CSV table of C-alpha atoms in Angstrom, one decimal:
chain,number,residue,atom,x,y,z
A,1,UNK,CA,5.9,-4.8,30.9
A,2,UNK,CA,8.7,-5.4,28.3
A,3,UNK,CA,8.5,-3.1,25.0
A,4,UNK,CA,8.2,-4.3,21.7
A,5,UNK,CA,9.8,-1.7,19.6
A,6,UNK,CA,8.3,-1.5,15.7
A,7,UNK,CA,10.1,0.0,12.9
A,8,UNK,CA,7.7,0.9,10.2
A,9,UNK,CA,9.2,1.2,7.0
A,10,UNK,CA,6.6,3.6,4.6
A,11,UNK,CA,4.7,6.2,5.8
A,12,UNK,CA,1.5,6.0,3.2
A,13,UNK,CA,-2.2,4.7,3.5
A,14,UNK,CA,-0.9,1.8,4.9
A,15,UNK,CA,1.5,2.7,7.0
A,16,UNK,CA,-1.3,5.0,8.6
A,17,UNK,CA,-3.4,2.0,8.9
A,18,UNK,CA,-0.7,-0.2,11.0
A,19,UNK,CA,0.5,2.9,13.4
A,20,UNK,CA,-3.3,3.5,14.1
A,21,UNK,CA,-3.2,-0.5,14.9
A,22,UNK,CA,-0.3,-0.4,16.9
A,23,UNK,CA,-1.1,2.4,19.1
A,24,UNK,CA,-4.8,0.7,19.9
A,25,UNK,CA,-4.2,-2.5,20.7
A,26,UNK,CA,-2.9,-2.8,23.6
A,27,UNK,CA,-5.9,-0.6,24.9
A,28,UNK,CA,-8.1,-2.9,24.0
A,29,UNK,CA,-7.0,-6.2,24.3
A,30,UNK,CA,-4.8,-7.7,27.0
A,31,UNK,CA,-1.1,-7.9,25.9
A,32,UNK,CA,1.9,-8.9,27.8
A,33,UNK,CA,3.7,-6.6,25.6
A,34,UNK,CA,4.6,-2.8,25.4
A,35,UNK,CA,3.8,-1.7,21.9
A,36,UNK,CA,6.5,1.2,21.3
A,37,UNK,CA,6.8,3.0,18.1
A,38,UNK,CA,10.2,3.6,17.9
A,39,UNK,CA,11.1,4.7,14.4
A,40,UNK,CA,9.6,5.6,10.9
A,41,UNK,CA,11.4,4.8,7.8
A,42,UNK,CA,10.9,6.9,4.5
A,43,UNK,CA,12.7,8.7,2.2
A,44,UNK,CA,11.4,12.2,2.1
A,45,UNK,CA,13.0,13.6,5.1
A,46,UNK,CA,10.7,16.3,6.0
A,47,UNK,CA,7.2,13.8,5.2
A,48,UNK,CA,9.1,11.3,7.6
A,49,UNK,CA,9.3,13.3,10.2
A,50,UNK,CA,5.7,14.7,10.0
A,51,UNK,CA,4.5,11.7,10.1
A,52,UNK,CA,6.5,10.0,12.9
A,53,UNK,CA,5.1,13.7,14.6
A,54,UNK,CA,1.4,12.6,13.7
A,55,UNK,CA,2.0,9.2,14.9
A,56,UNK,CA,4.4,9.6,18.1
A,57,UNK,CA,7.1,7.7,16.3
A,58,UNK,CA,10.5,8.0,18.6
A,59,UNK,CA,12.7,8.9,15.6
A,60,UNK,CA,13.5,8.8,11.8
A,61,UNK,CA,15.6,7.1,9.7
A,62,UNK,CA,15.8,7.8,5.7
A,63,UNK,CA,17.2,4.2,4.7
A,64,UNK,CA,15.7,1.0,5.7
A,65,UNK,CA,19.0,-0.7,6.1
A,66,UNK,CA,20.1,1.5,8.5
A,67,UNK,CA,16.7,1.0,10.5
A,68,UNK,CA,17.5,-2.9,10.2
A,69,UNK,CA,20.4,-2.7,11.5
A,70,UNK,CA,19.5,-0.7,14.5
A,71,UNK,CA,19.7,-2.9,18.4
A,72,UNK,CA,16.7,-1.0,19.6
A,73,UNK,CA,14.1,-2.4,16.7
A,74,UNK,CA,12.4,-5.8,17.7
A,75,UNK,CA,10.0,-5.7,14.8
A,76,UNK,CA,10.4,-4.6,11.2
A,77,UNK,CA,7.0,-3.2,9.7
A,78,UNK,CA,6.8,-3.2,5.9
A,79,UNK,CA,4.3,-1.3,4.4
A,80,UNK,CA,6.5,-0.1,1.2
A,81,UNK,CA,5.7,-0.6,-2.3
A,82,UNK,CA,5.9,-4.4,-3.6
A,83,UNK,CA,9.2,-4.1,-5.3
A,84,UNK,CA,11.2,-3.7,-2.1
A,85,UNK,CA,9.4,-6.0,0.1
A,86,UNK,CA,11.5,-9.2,-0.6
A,87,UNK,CA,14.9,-7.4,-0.1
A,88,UNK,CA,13.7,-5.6,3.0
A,89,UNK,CA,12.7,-9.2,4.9
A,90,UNK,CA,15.4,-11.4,4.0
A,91,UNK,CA,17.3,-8.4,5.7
A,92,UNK,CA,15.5,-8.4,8.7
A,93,UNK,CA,15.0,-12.1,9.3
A,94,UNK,CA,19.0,-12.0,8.8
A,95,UNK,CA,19.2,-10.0,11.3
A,96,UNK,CA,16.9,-11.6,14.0
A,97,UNK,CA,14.0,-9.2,13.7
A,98,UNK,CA,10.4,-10.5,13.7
A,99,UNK,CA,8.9,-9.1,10.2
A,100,UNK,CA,5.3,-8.4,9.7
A,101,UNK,CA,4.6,-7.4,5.6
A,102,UNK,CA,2.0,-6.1,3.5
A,103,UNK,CA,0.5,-8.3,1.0
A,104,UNK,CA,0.9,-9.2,-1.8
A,105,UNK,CA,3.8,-10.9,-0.2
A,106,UNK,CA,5.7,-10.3,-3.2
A,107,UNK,CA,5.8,-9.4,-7.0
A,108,UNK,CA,5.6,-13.3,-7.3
A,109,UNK,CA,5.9,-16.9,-5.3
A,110,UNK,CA,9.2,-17.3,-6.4
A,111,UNK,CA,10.7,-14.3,-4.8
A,112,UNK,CA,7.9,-15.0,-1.5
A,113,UNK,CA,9.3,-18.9,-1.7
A,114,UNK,CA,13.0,-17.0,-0.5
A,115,UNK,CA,11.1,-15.1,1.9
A,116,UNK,CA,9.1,-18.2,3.2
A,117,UNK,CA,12.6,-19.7,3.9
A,118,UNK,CA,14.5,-17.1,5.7
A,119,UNK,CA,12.1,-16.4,8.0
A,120,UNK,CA,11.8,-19.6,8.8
A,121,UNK,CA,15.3,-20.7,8.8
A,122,UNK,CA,15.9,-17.8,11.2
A,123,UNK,CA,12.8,-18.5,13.3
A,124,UNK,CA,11.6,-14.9,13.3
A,125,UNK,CA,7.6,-14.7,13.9
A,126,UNK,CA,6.3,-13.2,10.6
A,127,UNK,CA,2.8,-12.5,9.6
A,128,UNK,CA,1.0,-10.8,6.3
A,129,UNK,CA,-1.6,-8.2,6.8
A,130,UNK,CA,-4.1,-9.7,5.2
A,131,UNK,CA,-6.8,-7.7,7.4
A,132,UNK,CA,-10.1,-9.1,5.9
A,133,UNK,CA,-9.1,-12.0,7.7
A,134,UNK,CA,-10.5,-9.8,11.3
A,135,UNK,CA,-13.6,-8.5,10.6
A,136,UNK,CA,-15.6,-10.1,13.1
A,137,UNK,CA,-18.3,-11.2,10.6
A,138,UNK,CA,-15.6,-12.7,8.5
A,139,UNK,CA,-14.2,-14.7,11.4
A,140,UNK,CA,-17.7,-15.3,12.1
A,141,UNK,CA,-17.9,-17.2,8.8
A,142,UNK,CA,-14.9,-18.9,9.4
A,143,UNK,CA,-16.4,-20.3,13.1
A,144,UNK,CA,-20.0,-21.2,10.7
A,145,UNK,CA,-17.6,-23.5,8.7
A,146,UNK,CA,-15.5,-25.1,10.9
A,147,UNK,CA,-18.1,-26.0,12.8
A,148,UNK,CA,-19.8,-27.8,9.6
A,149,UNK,CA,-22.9,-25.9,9.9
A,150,UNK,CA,-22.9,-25.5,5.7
A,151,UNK,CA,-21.7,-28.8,5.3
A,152,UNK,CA,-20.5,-30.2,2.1
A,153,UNK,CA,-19.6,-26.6,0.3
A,154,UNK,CA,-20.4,-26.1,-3.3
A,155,UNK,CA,-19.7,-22.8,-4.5
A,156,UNK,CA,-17.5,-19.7,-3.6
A,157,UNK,CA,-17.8,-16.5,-5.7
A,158,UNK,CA,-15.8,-13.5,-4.8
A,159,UNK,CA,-15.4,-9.9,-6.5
A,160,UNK,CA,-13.2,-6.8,-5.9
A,161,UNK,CA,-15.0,-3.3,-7.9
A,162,UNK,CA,-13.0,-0.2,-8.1
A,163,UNK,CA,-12.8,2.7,-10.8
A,164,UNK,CA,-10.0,4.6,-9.5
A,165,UNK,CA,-7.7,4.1,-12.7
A,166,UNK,CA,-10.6,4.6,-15.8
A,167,UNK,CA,-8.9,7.8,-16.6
A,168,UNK,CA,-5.8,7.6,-19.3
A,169,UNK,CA,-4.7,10.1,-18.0
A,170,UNK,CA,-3.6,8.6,-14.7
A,171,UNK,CA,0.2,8.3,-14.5
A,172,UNK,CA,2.3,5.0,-13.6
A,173,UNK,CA,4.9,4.9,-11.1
A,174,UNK,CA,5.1,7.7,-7.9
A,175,UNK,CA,3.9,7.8,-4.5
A,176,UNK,CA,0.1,7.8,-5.3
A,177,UNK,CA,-0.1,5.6,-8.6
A,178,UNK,CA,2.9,2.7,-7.9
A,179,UNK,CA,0.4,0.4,-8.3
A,180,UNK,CA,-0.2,1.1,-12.2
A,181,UNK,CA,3.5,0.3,-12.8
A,182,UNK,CA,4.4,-3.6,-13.3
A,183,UNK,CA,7.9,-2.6,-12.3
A,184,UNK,CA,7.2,-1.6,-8.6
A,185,UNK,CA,3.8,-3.4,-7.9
A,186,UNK,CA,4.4,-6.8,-9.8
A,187,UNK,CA,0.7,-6.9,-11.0
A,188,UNK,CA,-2.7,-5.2,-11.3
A,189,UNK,CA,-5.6,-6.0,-9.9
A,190,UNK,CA,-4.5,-9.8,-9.5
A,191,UNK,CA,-2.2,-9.8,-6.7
A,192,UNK,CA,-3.5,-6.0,-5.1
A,193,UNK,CA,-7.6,-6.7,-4.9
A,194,UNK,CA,-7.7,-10.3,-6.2
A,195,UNK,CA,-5.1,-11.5,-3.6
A,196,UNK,CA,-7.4,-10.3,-0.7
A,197,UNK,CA,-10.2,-12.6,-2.2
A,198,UNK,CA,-7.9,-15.3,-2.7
A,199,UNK,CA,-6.2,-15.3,1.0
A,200,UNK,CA,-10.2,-15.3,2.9
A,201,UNK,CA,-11.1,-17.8,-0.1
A,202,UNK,CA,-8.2,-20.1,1.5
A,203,UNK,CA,-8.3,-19.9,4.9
A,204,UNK,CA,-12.3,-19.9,4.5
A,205,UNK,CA,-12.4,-23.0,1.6
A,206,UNK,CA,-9.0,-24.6,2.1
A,207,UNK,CA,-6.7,-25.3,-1.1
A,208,UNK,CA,-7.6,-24.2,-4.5
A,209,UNK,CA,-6.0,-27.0,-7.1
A,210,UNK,CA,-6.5,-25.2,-10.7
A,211,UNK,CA,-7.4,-22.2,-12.5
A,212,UNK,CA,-8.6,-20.4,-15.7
A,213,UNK,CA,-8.0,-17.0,-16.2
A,214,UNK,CA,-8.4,-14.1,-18.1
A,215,UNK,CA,-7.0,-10.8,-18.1
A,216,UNK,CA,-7.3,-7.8,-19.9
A,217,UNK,CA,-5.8,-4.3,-19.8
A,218,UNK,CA,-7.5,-1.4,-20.9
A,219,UNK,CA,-5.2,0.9,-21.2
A,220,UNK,CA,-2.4,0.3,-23.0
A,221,UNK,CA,0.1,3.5,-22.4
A,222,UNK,CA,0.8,5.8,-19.5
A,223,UNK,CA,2.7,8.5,-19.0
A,224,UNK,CA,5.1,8.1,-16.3
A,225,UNK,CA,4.8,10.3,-13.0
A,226,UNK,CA,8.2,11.0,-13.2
A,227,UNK,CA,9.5,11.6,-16.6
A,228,UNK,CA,6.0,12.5,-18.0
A,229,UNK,CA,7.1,10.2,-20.9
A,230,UNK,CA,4.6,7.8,-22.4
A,231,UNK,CA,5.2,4.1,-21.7
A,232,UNK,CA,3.8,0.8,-21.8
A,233,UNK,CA,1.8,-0.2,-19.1
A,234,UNK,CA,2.6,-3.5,-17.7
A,235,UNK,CA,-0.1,-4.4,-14.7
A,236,UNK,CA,-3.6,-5.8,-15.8
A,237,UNK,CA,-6.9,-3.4,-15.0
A,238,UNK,CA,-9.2,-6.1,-14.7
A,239,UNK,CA,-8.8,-10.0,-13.9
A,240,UNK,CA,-11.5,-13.1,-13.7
A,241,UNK,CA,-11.0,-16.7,-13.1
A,242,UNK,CA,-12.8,-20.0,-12.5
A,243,UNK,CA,-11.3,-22.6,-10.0
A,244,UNK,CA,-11.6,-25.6,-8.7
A,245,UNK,CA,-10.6,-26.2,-4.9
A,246,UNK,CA,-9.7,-29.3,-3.1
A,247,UNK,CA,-12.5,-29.7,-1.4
A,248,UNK,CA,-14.5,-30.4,-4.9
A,249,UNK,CA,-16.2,-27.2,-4.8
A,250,UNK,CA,-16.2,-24.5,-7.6
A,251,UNK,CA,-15.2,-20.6,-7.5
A,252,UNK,CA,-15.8,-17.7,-9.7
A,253,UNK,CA,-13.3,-14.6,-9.1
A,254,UNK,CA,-13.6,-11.2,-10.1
A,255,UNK,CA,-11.6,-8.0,-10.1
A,256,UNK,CA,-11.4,-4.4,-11.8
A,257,UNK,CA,-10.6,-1.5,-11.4
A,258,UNK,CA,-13.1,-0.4,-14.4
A,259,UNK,CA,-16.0,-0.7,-12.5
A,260,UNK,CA,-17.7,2.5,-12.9
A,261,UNK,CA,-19.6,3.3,-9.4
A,262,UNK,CA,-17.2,1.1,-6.9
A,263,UNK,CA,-14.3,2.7,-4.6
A,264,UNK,CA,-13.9,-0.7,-2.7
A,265,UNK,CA,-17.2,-3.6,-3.2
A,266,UNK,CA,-15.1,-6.7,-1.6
A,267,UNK,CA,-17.6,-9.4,-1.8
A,268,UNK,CA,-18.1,-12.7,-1.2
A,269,UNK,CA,-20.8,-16.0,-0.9
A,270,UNK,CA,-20.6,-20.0,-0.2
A,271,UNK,CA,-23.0,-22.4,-0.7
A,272,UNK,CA,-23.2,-25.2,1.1
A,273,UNK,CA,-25.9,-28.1,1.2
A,274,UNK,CA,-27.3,-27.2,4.5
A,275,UNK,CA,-26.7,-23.2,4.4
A,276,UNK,CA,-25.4,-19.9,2.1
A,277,UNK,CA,-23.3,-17.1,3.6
A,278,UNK,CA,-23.0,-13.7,2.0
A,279,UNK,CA,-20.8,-11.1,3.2
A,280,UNK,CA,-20.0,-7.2,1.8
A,281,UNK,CA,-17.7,-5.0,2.7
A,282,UNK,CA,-19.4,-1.7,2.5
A,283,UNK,CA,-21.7,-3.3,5.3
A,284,UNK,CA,-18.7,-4.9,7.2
A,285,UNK,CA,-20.4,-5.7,10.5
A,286,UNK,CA,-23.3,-8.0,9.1
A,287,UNK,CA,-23.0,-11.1,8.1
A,288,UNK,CA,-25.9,-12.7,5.9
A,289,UNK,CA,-26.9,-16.3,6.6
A,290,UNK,CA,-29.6,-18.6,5.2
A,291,UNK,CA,-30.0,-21.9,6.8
A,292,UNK,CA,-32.5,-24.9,5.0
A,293,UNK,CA,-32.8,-26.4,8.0
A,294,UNK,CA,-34.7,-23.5,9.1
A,295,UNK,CA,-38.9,-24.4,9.5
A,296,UNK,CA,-40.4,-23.4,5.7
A,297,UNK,CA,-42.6,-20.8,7.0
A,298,UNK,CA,-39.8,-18.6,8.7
A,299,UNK,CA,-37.2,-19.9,5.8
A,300,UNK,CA,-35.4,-16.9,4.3
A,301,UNK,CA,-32.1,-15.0,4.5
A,302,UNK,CA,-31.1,-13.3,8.1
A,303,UNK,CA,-28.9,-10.3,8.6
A,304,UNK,CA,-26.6,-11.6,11.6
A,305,UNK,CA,-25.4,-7.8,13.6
A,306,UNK,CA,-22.1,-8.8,14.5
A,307,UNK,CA,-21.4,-6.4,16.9
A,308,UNK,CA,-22.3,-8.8,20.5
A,309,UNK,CA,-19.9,-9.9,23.3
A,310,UNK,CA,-20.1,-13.6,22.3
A,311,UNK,CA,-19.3,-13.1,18.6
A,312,UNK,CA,-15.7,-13.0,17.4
A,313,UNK,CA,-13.6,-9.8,19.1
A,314,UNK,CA,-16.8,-7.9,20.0
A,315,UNK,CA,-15.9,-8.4,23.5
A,316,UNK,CA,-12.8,-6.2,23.4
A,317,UNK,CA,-15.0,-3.2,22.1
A,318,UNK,CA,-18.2,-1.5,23.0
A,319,UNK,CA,-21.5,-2.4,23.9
A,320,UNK,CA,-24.4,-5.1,22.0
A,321,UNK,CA,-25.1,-3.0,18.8
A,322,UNK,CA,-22.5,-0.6,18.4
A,323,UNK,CA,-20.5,-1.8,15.5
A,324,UNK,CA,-16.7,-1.5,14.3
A,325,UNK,CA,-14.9,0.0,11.3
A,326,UNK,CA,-12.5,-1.3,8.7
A,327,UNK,CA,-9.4,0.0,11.2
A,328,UNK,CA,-10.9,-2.8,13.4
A,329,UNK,CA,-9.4,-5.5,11.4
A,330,UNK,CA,-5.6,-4.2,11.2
A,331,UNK,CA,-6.3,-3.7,15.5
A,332,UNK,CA,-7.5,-7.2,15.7
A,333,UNK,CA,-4.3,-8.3,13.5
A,334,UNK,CA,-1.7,-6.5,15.7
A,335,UNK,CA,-3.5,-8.2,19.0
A,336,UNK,CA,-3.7,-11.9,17.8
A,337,UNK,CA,0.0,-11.5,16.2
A,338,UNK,CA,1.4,-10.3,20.0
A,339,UNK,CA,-0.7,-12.7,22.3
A,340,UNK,CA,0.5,-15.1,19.0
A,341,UNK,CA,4.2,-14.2,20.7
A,342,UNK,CA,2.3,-14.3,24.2
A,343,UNK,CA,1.5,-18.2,24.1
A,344,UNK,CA,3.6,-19.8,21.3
A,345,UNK,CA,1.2,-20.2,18.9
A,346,UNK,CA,2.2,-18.0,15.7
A,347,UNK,CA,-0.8,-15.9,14.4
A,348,UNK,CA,-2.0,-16.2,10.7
A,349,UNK,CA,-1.6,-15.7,7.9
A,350,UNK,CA,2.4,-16.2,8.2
A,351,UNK,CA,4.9,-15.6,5.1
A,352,UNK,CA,4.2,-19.5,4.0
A,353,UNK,CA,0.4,-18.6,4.4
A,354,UNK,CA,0.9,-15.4,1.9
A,355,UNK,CA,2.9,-17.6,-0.1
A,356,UNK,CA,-0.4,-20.1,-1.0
A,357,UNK,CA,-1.9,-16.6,-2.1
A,358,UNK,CA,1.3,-16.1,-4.3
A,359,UNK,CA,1.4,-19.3,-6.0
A,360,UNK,CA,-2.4,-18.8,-6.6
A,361,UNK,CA,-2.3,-15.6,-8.3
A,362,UNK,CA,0.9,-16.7,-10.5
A,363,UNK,CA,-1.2,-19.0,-11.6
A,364,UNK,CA,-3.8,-17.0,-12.5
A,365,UNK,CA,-1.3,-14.7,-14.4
A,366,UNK,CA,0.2,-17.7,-16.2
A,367,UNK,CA,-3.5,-19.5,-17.6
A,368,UNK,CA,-4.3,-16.1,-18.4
A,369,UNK,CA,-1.5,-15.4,-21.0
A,370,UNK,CA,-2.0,-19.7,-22.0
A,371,UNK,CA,-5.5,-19.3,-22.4
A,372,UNK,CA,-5.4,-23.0,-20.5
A,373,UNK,CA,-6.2,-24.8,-16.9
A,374,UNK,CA,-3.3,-24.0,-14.6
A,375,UNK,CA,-2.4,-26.4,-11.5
A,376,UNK,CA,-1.6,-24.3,-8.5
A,377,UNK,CA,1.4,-25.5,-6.6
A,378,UNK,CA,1.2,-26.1,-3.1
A,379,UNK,CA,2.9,-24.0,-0.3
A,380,UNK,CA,4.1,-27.2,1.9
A,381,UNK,CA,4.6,-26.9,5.4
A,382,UNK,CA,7.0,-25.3,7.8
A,383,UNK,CA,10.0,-27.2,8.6
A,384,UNK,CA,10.2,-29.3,12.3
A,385,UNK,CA,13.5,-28.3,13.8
């Protein structure tokens, strides 16, 4: 079987997240191709190589470019801080690799646009790890919709609760708190929880035309985790917007990190005129459904246990009625991106797919500092060669 040899490039949550991936999913799903990890890329020497240790990781390397550049690396991994993720893929597709990236994409559409283009241009399979995308119950939704069983859809409403950052006295900048500095993350809560709500609201809803924003940050000066000096803080805390998609419906969208109570509530609902679909997070593996069509006197909402052979992935794992974890997703990611390679067919969401979510949340950034309606430009296509 012929290797595919993944160089990861940040050894943090998420970089966790994607070696677990890597290492499952060839056990569970049939691939044509070898998953090897062959390096780790991070710039604390001694936390690099306790984590390729941890992982099984062949080797080390303390500079991306030099990982890049290496014969032996098929695919470049990216699951560093927002800042470098531009510079790190317009390496890679130069050099022939195959990049998959953590979202956001990048600290706006204007740098993802360049990215869009060079992997394209080079031809390199590419895919962002928007991993909401395979939960079962979400892809579940997804097969509801296509198959018109809502019908005409009115509303979407989506919300992302955390409370991790109430504290002032929670630094910017550093390994645990990059995401507090506008410098290294791009945003707040708009492209790091509102982006996951906006990719599922697009590949769920199609197209979202315009939006209205509002933004506001709470706390107005950080120290820095480096200097300890007081600064400015850049990012927004919390972020809400209406929009309109193509389709004619209506959305409401919602994130914080100052929701007192929440580590993670990721939710979402669409009404349509035949049927509503709810779906949370914290209870991943259920999908709620009501249907109108349903006869009055059994008419109510249902709580669909996604966890049977016939329902999206469930095959792959265990028995009717043992469920799946949020790991699941990333697993599910890795497999559909190699059998993606396996029959031709490139596996979403690609860079020009986390590009839509770019322009999106720009948007959003923009109304909310013009206190107007925002049009949301369009991605396009991919080029025919």
């Amino acid at each position: 079987m012929k290797p595919l040899n993944v160089g990861l490039i940040g050894y943090g949550f998420m970089g966790r997240a994607h070696s677990n991936a890597f290492h499952q999913a060839g056990n569970f799903f049939p691939l044509d191709r070898r998953i090897v990890l062959k390096a780790v890329c991070g710039r604390d020497p001694a936390k690099t190589a306790a984590f390729a240790s941890t992982w099984g990781y062949e080797s080390t390397e303390t500079d991306w470019r030099a990982l890049v550049a290496r014969r032996d690396i098929d695919l470049i991994d990216i699951a560093a801080p927002n800042n470098v993720h531009a510079e790190i893929a317009l390496a890679a597709a130069k050099a022939g690799k195959m990049v998959l990236c953590e979202k956001p994409l990048a600290m706006n559409a204007g740098e993802a646009r360049t990215m869009v283009e060079a992997v394209e241009a080079a031809q390199v399979p590419n895919m962002v790890w928007y991993n909401y995308r395979r939960v079962p119950a979400v892809t579940l939704a997804k097969q509801f919709i296509d198959e018109g069983r809502l019908g005409k859809i009115f509303h979407y409403r989506a919300k992302f609760l955390q409370d991790w950052t109430i504290s002032a006295e929670v630094p910017q900048g550093g390994p645990g708190t990059w995401r507090l500095d506008a410098a290294i993350a791009g945003s707040g809560v708009t492209g790091d929880l509102l982006a996951h709500c906006i990719d599922t609201a697009l590949w769920l809803n199609g197209g979202i035309s315009r939006v209205t924003a509002m933004t506001e940050t709470f706390v107005k000066q950080r120290k820095d985790a480096g200097s300890g000096e007081l600064r400015k803080v850049g990012i927004d805390d919390a972020s809400a917007f209406l929009a309109r998609f193509d389709n004619g419906s209506l959305a409401t969208f919602e994130a914080t990190r100052y929701a007192r109570g929440h580590k993670a509530l990721y939710t979402f609902e669409i009404n349509g005129e035949h049927a509503s679909i709810f779906w949370d997070l914290h209870d991943l593996h259920r999908l709620q459904w009501f249907d109108h069509r349903d006869p009055g006197i059994v008419r109510g909402w249902r709580s669909i246990h996604v966890s049977d052979g016939d329902q999206p992935y469930m095959k792959n794992w265990w028995v009717p009625g043992l469920q799946i974890g949020y790991e699941h997703s990333f697993i599910h990611q890795v497999a559909d991106f190699v059998q993606g390679l396996q029959n031709g067919q490139p596996a979403a969401p690609t860079f020009r797919d986390g590009l839509a979510t770019d322009l999106v949340t720009d948007a959003v950034l923009k109304s909310a500092k013009s206190e107007r309606w925002e049009a949301v430009e369009k991605a396009g296509r991919p080029r025919l060669e």
